[in-house]
Structure formats: structure tokens, C-alpha cells
Short mmCIF file of C-alpha atoms and ligand atoms in Angstrom, two decimals:
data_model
loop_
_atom_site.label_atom_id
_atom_site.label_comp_id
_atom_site.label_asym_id
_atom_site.label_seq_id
_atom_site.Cartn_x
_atom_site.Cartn_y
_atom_site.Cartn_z
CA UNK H 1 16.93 45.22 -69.55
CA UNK H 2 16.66 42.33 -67.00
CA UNK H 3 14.16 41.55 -65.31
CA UNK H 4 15.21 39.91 -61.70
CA UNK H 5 12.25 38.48 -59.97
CA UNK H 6 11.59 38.55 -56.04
CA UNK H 7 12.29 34.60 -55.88
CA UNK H 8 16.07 34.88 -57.43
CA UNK H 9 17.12 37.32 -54.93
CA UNK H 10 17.95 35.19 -51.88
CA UNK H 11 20.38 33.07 -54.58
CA UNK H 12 22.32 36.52 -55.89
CA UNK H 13 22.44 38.34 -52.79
CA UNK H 14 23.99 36.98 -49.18
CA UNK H 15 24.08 39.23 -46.39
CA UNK H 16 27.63 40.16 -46.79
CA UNK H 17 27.26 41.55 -49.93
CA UNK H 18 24.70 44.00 -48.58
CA UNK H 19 27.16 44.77 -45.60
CA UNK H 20 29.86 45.82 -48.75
CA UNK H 21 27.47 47.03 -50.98
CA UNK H 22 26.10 49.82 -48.22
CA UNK H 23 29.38 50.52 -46.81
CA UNK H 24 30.43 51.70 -50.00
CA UNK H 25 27.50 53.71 -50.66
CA UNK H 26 27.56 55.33 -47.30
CA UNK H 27 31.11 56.23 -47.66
CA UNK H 28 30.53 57.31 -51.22
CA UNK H 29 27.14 59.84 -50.49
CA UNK H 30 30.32 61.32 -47.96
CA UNK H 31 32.53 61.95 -50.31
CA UNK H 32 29.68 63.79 -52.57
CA UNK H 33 30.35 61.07 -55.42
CA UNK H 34 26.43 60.26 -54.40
CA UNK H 35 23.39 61.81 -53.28
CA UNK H 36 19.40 60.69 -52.99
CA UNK H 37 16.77 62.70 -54.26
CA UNK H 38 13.80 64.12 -52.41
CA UNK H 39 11.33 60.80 -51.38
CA UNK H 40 7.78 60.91 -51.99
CA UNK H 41 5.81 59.48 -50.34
CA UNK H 42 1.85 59.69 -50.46
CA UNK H 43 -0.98 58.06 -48.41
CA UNK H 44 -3.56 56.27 -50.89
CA UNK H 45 -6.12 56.02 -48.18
CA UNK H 46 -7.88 53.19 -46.49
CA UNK H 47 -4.04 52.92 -44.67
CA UNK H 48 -2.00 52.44 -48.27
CA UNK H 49 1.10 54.35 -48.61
CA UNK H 50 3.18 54.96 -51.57
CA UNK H 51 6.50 55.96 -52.23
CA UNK H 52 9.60 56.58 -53.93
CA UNK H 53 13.50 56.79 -52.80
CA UNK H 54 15.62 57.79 -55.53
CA UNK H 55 19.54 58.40 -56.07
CA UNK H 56 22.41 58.73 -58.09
CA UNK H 57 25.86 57.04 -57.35
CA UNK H 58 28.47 58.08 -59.47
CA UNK H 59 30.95 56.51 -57.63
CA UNK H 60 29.21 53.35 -58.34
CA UNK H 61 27.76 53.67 -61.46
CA UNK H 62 24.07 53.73 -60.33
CA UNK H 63 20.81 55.79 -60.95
CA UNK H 64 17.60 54.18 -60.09
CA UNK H 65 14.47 54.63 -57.81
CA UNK H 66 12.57 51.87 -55.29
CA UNK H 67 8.80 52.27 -55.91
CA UNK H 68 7.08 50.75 -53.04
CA UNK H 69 4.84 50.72 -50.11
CA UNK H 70 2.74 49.34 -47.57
CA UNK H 71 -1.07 47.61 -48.43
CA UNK H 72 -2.70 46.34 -45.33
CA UNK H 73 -5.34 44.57 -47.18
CA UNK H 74 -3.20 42.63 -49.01
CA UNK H 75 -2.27 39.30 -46.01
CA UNK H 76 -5.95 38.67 -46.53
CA UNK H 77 -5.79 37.94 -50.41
CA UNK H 78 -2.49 35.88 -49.52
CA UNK H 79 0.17 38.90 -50.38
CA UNK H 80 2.57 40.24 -48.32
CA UNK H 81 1.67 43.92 -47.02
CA UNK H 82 4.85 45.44 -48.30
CA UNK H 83 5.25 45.37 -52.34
CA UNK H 84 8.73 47.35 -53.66
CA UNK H 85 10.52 46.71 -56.70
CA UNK H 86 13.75 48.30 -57.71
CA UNK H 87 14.33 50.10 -61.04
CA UNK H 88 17.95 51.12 -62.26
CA UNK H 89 19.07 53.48 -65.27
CA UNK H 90 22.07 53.57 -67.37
CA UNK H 91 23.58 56.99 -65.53
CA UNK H 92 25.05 57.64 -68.85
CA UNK H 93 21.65 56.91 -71.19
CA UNK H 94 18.73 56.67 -68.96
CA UNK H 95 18.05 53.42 -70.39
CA UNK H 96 16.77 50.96 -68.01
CA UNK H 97 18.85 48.32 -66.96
CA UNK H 98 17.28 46.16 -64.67
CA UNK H 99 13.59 45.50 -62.64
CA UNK H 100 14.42 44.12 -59.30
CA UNK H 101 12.00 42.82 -56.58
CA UNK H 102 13.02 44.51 -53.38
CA UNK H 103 11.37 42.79 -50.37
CA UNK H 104 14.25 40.29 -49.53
CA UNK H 105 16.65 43.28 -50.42
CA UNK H 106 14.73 45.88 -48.36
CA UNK H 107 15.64 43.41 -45.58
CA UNK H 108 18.85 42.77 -45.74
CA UNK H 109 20.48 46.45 -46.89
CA UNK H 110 18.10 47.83 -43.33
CA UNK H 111 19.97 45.26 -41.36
CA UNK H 112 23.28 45.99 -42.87
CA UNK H 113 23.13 49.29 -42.12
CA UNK H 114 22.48 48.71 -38.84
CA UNK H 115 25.02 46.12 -38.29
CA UNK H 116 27.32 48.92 -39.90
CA UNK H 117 26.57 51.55 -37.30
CA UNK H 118 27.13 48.50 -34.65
CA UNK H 119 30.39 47.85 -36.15
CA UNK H 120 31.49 51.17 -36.18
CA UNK H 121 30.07 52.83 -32.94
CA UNK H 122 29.38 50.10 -30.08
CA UNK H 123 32.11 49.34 -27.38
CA UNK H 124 34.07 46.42 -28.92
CA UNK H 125 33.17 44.61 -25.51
CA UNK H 126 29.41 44.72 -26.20
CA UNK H 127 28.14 41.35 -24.74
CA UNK H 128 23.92 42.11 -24.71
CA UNK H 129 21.54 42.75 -27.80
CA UNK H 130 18.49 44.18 -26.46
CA UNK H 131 16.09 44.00 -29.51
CA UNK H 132 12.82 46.30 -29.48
CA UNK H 133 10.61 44.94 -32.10
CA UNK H 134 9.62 41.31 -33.31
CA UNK H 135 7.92 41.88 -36.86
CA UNK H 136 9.62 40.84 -40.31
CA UNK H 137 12.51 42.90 -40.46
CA UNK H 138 13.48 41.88 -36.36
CA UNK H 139 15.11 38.38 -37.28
CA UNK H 140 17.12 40.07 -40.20
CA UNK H 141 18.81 42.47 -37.75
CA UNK H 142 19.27 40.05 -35.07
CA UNK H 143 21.56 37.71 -37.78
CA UNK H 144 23.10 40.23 -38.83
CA UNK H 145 23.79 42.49 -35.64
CA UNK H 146 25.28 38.69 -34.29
CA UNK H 147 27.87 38.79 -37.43
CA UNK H 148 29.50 42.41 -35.79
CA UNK H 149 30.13 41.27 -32.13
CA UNK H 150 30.54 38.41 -29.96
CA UNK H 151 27.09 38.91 -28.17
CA UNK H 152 26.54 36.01 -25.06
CA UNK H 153 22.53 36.51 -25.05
CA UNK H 154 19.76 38.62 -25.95
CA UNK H 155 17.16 40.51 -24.75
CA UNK H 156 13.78 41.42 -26.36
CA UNK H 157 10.74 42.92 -25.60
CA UNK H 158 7.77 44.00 -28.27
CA UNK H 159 3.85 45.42 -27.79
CA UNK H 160 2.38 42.37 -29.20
CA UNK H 161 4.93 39.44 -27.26
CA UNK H 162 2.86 36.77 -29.25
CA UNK H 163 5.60 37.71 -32.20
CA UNK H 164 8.33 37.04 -29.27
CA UNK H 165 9.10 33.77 -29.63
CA UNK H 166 9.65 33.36 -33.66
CA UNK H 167 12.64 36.00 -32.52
CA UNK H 168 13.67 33.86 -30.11
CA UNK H 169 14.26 30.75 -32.88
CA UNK H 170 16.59 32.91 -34.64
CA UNK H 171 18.42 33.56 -31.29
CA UNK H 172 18.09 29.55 -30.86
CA UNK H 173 19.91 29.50 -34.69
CA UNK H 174 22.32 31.86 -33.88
CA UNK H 175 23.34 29.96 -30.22
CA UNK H 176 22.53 32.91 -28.53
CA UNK H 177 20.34 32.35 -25.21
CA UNK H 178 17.15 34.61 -25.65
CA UNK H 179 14.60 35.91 -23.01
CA UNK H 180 11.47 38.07 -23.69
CA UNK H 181 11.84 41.15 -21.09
CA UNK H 182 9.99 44.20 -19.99
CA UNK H 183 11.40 47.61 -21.10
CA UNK H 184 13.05 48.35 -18.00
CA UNK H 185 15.44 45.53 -17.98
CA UNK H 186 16.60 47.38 -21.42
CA UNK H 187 19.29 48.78 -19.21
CA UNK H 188 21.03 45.06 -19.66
CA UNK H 189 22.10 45.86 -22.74
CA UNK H 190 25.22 47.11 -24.74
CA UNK H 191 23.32 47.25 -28.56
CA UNK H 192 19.68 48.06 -28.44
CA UNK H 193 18.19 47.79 -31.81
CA UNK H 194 14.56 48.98 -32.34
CA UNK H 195 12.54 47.92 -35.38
CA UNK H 196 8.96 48.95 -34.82
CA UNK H 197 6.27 50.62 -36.26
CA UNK H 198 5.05 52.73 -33.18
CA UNK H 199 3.74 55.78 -33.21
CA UNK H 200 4.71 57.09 -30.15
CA UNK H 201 7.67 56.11 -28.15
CA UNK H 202 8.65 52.90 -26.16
CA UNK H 203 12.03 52.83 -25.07
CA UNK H 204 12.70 56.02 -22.43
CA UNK H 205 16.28 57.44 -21.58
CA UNK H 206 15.85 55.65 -18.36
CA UNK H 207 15.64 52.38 -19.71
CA UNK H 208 19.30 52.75 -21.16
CA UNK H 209 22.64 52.86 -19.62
CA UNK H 210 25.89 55.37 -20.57
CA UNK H 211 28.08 53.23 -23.06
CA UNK H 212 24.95 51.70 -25.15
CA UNK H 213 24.70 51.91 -28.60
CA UNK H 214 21.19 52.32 -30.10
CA UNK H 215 20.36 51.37 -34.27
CA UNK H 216 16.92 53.25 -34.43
CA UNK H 217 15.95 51.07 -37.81
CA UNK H 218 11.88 51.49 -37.53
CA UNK H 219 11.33 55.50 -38.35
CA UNK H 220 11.01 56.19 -41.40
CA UNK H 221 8.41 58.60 -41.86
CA UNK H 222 6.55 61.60 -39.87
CA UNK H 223 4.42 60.24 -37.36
CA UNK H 224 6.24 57.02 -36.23
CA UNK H 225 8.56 57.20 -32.55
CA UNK H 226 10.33 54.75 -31.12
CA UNK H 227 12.50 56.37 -28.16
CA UNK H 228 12.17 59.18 -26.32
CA UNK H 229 13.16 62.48 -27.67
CA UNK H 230 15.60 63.05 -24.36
CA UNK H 231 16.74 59.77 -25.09
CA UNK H 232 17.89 61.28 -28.56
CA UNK H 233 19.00 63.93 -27.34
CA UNK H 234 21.25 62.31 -24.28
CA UNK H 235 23.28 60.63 -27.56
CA UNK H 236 25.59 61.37 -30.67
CA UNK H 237 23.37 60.78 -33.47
CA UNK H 238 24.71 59.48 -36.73
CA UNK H 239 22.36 58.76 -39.58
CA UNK H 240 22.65 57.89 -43.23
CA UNK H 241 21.11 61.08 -44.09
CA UNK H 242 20.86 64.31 -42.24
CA UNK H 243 17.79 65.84 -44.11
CA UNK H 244 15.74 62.35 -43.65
CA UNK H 245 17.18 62.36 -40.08
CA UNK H 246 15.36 65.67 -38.85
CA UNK H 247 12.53 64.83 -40.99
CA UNK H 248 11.39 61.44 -41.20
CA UNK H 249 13.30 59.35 -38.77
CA UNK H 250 13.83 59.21 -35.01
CA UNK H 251 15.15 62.24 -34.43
CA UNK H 252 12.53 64.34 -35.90
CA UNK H 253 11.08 64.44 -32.61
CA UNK H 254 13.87 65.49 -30.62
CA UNK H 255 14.63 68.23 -33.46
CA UNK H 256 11.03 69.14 -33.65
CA UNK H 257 10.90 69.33 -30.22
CA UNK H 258 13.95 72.08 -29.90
CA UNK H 259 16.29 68.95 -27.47
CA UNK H 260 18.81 69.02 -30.75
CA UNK H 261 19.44 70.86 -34.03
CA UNK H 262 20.25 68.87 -37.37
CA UNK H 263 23.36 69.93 -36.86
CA UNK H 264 24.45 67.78 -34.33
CA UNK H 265 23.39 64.63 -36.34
CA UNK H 266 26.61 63.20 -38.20
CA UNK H 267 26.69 61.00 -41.59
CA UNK H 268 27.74 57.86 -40.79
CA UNK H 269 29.55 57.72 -44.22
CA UNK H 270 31.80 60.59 -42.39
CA UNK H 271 32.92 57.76 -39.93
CA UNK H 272 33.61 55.29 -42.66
CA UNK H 273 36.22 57.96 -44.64
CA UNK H 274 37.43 58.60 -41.54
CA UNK H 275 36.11 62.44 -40.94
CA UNK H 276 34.91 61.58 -37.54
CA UNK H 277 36.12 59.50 -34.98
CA UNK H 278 32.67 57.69 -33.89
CA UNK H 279 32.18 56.72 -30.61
CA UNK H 280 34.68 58.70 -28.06
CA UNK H 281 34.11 57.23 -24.74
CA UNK H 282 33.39 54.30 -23.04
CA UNK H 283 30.50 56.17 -21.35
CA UNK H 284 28.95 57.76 -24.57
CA UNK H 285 25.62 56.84 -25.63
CA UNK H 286 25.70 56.29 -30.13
CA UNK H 287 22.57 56.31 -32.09
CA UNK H 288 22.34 55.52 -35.31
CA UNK H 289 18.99 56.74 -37.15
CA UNK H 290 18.51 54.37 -39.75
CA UNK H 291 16.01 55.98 -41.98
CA UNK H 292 17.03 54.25 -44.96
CA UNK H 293 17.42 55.77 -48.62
CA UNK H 294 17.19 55.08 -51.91
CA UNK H 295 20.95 54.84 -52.71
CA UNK H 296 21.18 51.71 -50.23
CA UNK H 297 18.42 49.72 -52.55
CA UNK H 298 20.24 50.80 -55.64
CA UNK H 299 23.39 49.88 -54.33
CA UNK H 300 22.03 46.00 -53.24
CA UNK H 301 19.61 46.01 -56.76
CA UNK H 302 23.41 46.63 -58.80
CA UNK H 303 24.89 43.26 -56.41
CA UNK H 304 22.06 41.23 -57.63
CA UNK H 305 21.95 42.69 -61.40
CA UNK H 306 25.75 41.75 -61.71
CA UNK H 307 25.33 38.41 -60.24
CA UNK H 308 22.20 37.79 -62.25
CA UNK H 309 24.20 38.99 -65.72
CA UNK H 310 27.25 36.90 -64.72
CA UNK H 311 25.27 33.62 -64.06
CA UNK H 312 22.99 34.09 -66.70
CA UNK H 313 19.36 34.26 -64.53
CA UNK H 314 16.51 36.45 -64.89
CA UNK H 315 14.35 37.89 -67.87
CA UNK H 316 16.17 39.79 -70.88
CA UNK H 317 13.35 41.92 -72.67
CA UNK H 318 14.36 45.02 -75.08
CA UNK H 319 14.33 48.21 -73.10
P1 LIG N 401 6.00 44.38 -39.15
O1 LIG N 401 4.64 44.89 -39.49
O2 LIG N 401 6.38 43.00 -39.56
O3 LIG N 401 6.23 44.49 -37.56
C1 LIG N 401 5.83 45.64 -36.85
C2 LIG N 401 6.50 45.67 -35.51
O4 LIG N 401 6.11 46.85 -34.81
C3 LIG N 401 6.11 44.51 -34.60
O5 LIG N 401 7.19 44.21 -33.75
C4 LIG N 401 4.93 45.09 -33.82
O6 LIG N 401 4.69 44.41 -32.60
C5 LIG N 401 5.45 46.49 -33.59
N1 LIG N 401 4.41 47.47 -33.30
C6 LIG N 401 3.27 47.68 -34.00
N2 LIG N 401 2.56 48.67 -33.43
C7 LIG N 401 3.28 49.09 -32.35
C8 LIG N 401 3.08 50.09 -31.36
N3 LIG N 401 1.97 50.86 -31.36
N4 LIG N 401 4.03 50.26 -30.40
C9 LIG N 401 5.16 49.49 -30.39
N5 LIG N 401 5.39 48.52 -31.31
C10 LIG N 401 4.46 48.33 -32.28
O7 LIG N 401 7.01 45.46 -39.73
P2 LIG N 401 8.53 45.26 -40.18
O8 LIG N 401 8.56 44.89 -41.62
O9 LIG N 401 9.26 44.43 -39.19
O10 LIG N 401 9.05 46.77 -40.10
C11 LIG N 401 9.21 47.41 -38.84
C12 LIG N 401 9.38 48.89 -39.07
O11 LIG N 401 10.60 49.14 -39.79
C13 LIG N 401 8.27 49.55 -39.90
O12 LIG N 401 7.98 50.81 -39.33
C14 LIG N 401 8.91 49.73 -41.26
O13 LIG N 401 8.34 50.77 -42.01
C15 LIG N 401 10.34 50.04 -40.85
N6 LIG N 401 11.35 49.85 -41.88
C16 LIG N 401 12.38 50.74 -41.91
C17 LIG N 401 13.38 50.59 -42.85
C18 LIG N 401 14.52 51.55 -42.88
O14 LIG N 401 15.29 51.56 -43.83
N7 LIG N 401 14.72 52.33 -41.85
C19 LIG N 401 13.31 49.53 -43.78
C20 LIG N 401 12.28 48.62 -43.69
C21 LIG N 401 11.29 48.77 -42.72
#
């Protein structure tokens, strides 16, 4: 078993490997080679949660669970709020393999899927990234949303706009002009991507135009809204996976609220085998509901174990 600590990660894995590495396991969870278990996820109190997302890929050789969650007291004792850490089994023994630390690759399999769904379902002639949301995981979907299209500025608004400007020096890396906006002016944009941890929504249907495509990245659990539910609803929804979908992410509220059925909400691994078309107008709205499962860290843990094995790095203890 290897141990892979948090610091090797940004060596092993580049943002195009999570871009491959969650293609594949979108496409495979279509093709029923793979399939995530139920998540659990428990509140510890005092604002703690706790969870686990689980999988296995037989496709891609991978059976695993990310055990992680979110600790609000911990920025005061110098720790970051969100602790996860990757485990992964021999599918064939249940041995364990490998002990991964999954902040860095948290952050970049989110923003690949979201750069997938751009890739697959905005108009090729997108040419404004509205961004709705300025926290950690913001500048990782701006990078990688500017790897899918040739965007010529972006847009951004967020609650607290004190966080604004650290967005904006990504924009400034990227050579991408970058202006802090109210919500309304959200109808400027082709790709809206929203990466927030509201509660209750902020971006309405009237703040978009026909033709947009919207990566909802920041639901992933009950309670937390960041568009309207008619908003939703006016779309085709695509999601990595349907159950979370209705459940946990975005469109729980539209679904709860009778606007849609789970039905209507397409796997975006169906796009990627080639089972639906995508986007089939210039005038359609997309959304993808990025609720994120486990399969995507296992898939991203495997890059980094293989990497780590081939250049020799990490911590080999008896499992
Ligand atoms: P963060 O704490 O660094 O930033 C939080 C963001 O939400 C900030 O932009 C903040 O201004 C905004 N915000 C806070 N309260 C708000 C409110 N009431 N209304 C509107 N905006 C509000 O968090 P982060 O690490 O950037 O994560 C953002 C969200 O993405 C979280 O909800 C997190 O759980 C979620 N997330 C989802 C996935 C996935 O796979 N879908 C993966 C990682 C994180």
C-alpha cells in the first residue's frame, strides 16, 4: 500500500489528466462498466459534516471511497476547512492499494467536469464566462473552463465581492480581461459557471439568455441552491448522476418543486458514448449539475497512484 501525501499531488497530477481521467469515468458509469454507491453523509454538529462517496470502476480497475468533509473551526488552528483523503482497493482482493490526500484532487476532477460539460454542450462560439462564485474551487474552474473555449473576457459576481479580485488575478494569468458585475449583467454571458455555497438561489432565469450554457458545480447536498428552480427547469439538464441530481444537487429544487421529473435529467457520460446528441440548438439553454461522485476521485486518486508507483514517490507500508 502507498501512501501519497497531499503535498505530492500537484507533481503527479496536471489538469489534463483529470480532464482524461473523468471523461473516461463518465463515459464508463454509461456504459454500466461503473457505478457509485449510496453517499453518506452526516452532520457532526457545531457545522462539521462528514461523508463518504464510494464506487466501483470495472472498466478501470478501481474500487475505493473519499472520506471527507467540511470543519469550520479548523482556519483558526491554521488548517484548511475541507480535510478528504482518498482510499482505493484491489477490486479483485480488497486489499488496499493506496491513501491519497484529496484536496488538490477534489479541485481539479470538480473543474474538469465542468470544463467537460463546457466542452461538450456550449455553442462552439462562446466568447463570455460569467463566473458566480469566488471561493477556493472558483480559480480552478476559471483555468480550466479557459482550456475548452476561446473566451475574450469574463464576468463575475459573488455575495462577499471582497473574494472578487483574487478571481480576477487568475483572469489577469489567463489574459482574459475581468470585471466584477451585478447579477443582472449575467445575461452577457455564453458559459455561466456557479461555484457557491448558498443556500438559497442567486442567479434567476432572467438573468440568463437562450443559447447559455450553465456548469452548476456548488450543490452538492440538500439544502444548498444556486439558480432558480425555473431557471432549471427552462434548460436540458445533464448531470454525472441522475439519483444525486434529484437529490443532492441543483436540480433537487426544481424536481422537488414538481417544474421537472428525474427523468428529464440526462448522464453526461450518455453524450460522451454518443447516446445523446447534447446541445440541439443555438437557442437551447444546457445545464450541467455537477454534483460530483465518488468514481471521479477514484478515477484522479488511480492517475496519481500510477504516477507515484512509476516514479518511485510516496510511502510503501505492508497492507
Ligand atoms: P469556499 O468556502 O472557498 O467559497 C464559498 C463561496 O460561496 C464563496 O464564493 C462565497 O462568497 C459564496 N457564498 C457563501 N455563502 C453564500 C450565500 N449565502 N450566497 C451566495 N454565495 C455564498 O468554498 P469552495 O471550496 O469554493 O466550494 C464552493 C462550493 O462548491 C461548496 O458548496 C462546496 O461544497 C462545493 N463543491 C462541490 C463539488 C462538486 O463536486 N460538485 C466539489 C467541491 C466543492
Amino acid at each position: 500500500m502507498r501512501i501519497i501525501p497531499e503535498a505530492l499531488i500537484a507533481d503527479l497530477v496536471s489538469p489534463e489528466d483529470a480532464f482524461s481521467a473523468v471523461e473516461a469515468c463518465f463515459a464508463a458509469m454509461a456504459r454500466g462498466e461503473a457505478y457509485n454507491f449510496p453517499v453518506v453523509r452526516e452532520a457532526l454538529g457545531e457545522g462539521r459534516q462528514y461523508g463518504f462517496k464510494s464506487g466501483l470502476d470495472r472498466a478501470g480497475g478501481s474500487l475505493g471511497v473519499k472520506a471527507g468533509g467540511y470543519f469550520p473551526g479548523n482556519a483558526a488552528k491554521g488548517i484548511i476547512n475541507h480535510q478528504s483523503t482518498v482510499f482505493l482497493f484491489d477490486p479483485e482482493t480488497g486489499q488496499p492499494t493506496a491513501m491519497v490526500g484529496g484536496g488538490l484532487l477534489t479541485a481539479l476532477r470538480t473543474a474538469a467536469a465542468s470544463a467537460l460539460s463546457i466542452d461538450r454542450l456550449a455553442r462552439k462560439d462562446a466568447r463570455v464566462l460569467g463566473m458566480v462564485g469566488a471561493g477556493h474551487q472558483a480559480g480552478f474552474q476559471l483555468r480550466a473552463a479557459a482550456k475548452v473555449r476561446r473566451f475574450d473576457r469574463v464576468i463575475a459576481w459573488n455575495l462577499h465581492p471582497e473574494m472578487l479580485p483574487k478571481l480576477g488575478e487568475v483572469a489577469a494569468e489567463l489574459g482574459l480581461p475581468f470585471e466584477a458585475v451585478p447579477l443582472e449583467r449575467m445575461v452577457e454571458a455564453d458559459v455561466i459557471v456557479t461555484i457557491t455555497s448558498s443556500p438559497a438561489a442567486s442567479l434567476m432565469s432572467a438573468h440568463v439568455k437562450d443559447g447559455t450554457h450553465l456548469a452548476c458545480m456548488g450543490t452538492d447536498t440538500v439544502g444548498k441552491q444556486e439558480v432558480e428552480p425555473a431557471l432549471t427547469a427552462r434548460a436540458t439538464v445533464f448531470t454525472d448522476e441522475v439519483a444525486q441530481s434529484a437529490t443532492i444537487g441543483e436540480a433537487q429544487h426544481a424536481v422537488g418543486s414538481g417544474l421537472m421529473t428525474a427523468a428529464e435529467i440526462t448522464p453526461i457520460g450518455e453524450v460522451l458514448i454518443g447516446r445523446h446528441p447534447g446541445r440541439r440548438s443555438d437557442q437551447e439553454i444546457t445545464l450541467f449539475d455537477g454534483t460530483g461522485v465518488g468514481l471521479q476521485d477514484l478515477a484522479v486518486a488511480g492517475v496519481a497512484l500510477a504516477r507515484a508507483r512509476e516514479r518511485g514517490l510516496g510511502v510503501v507500508v505492508e497492507p
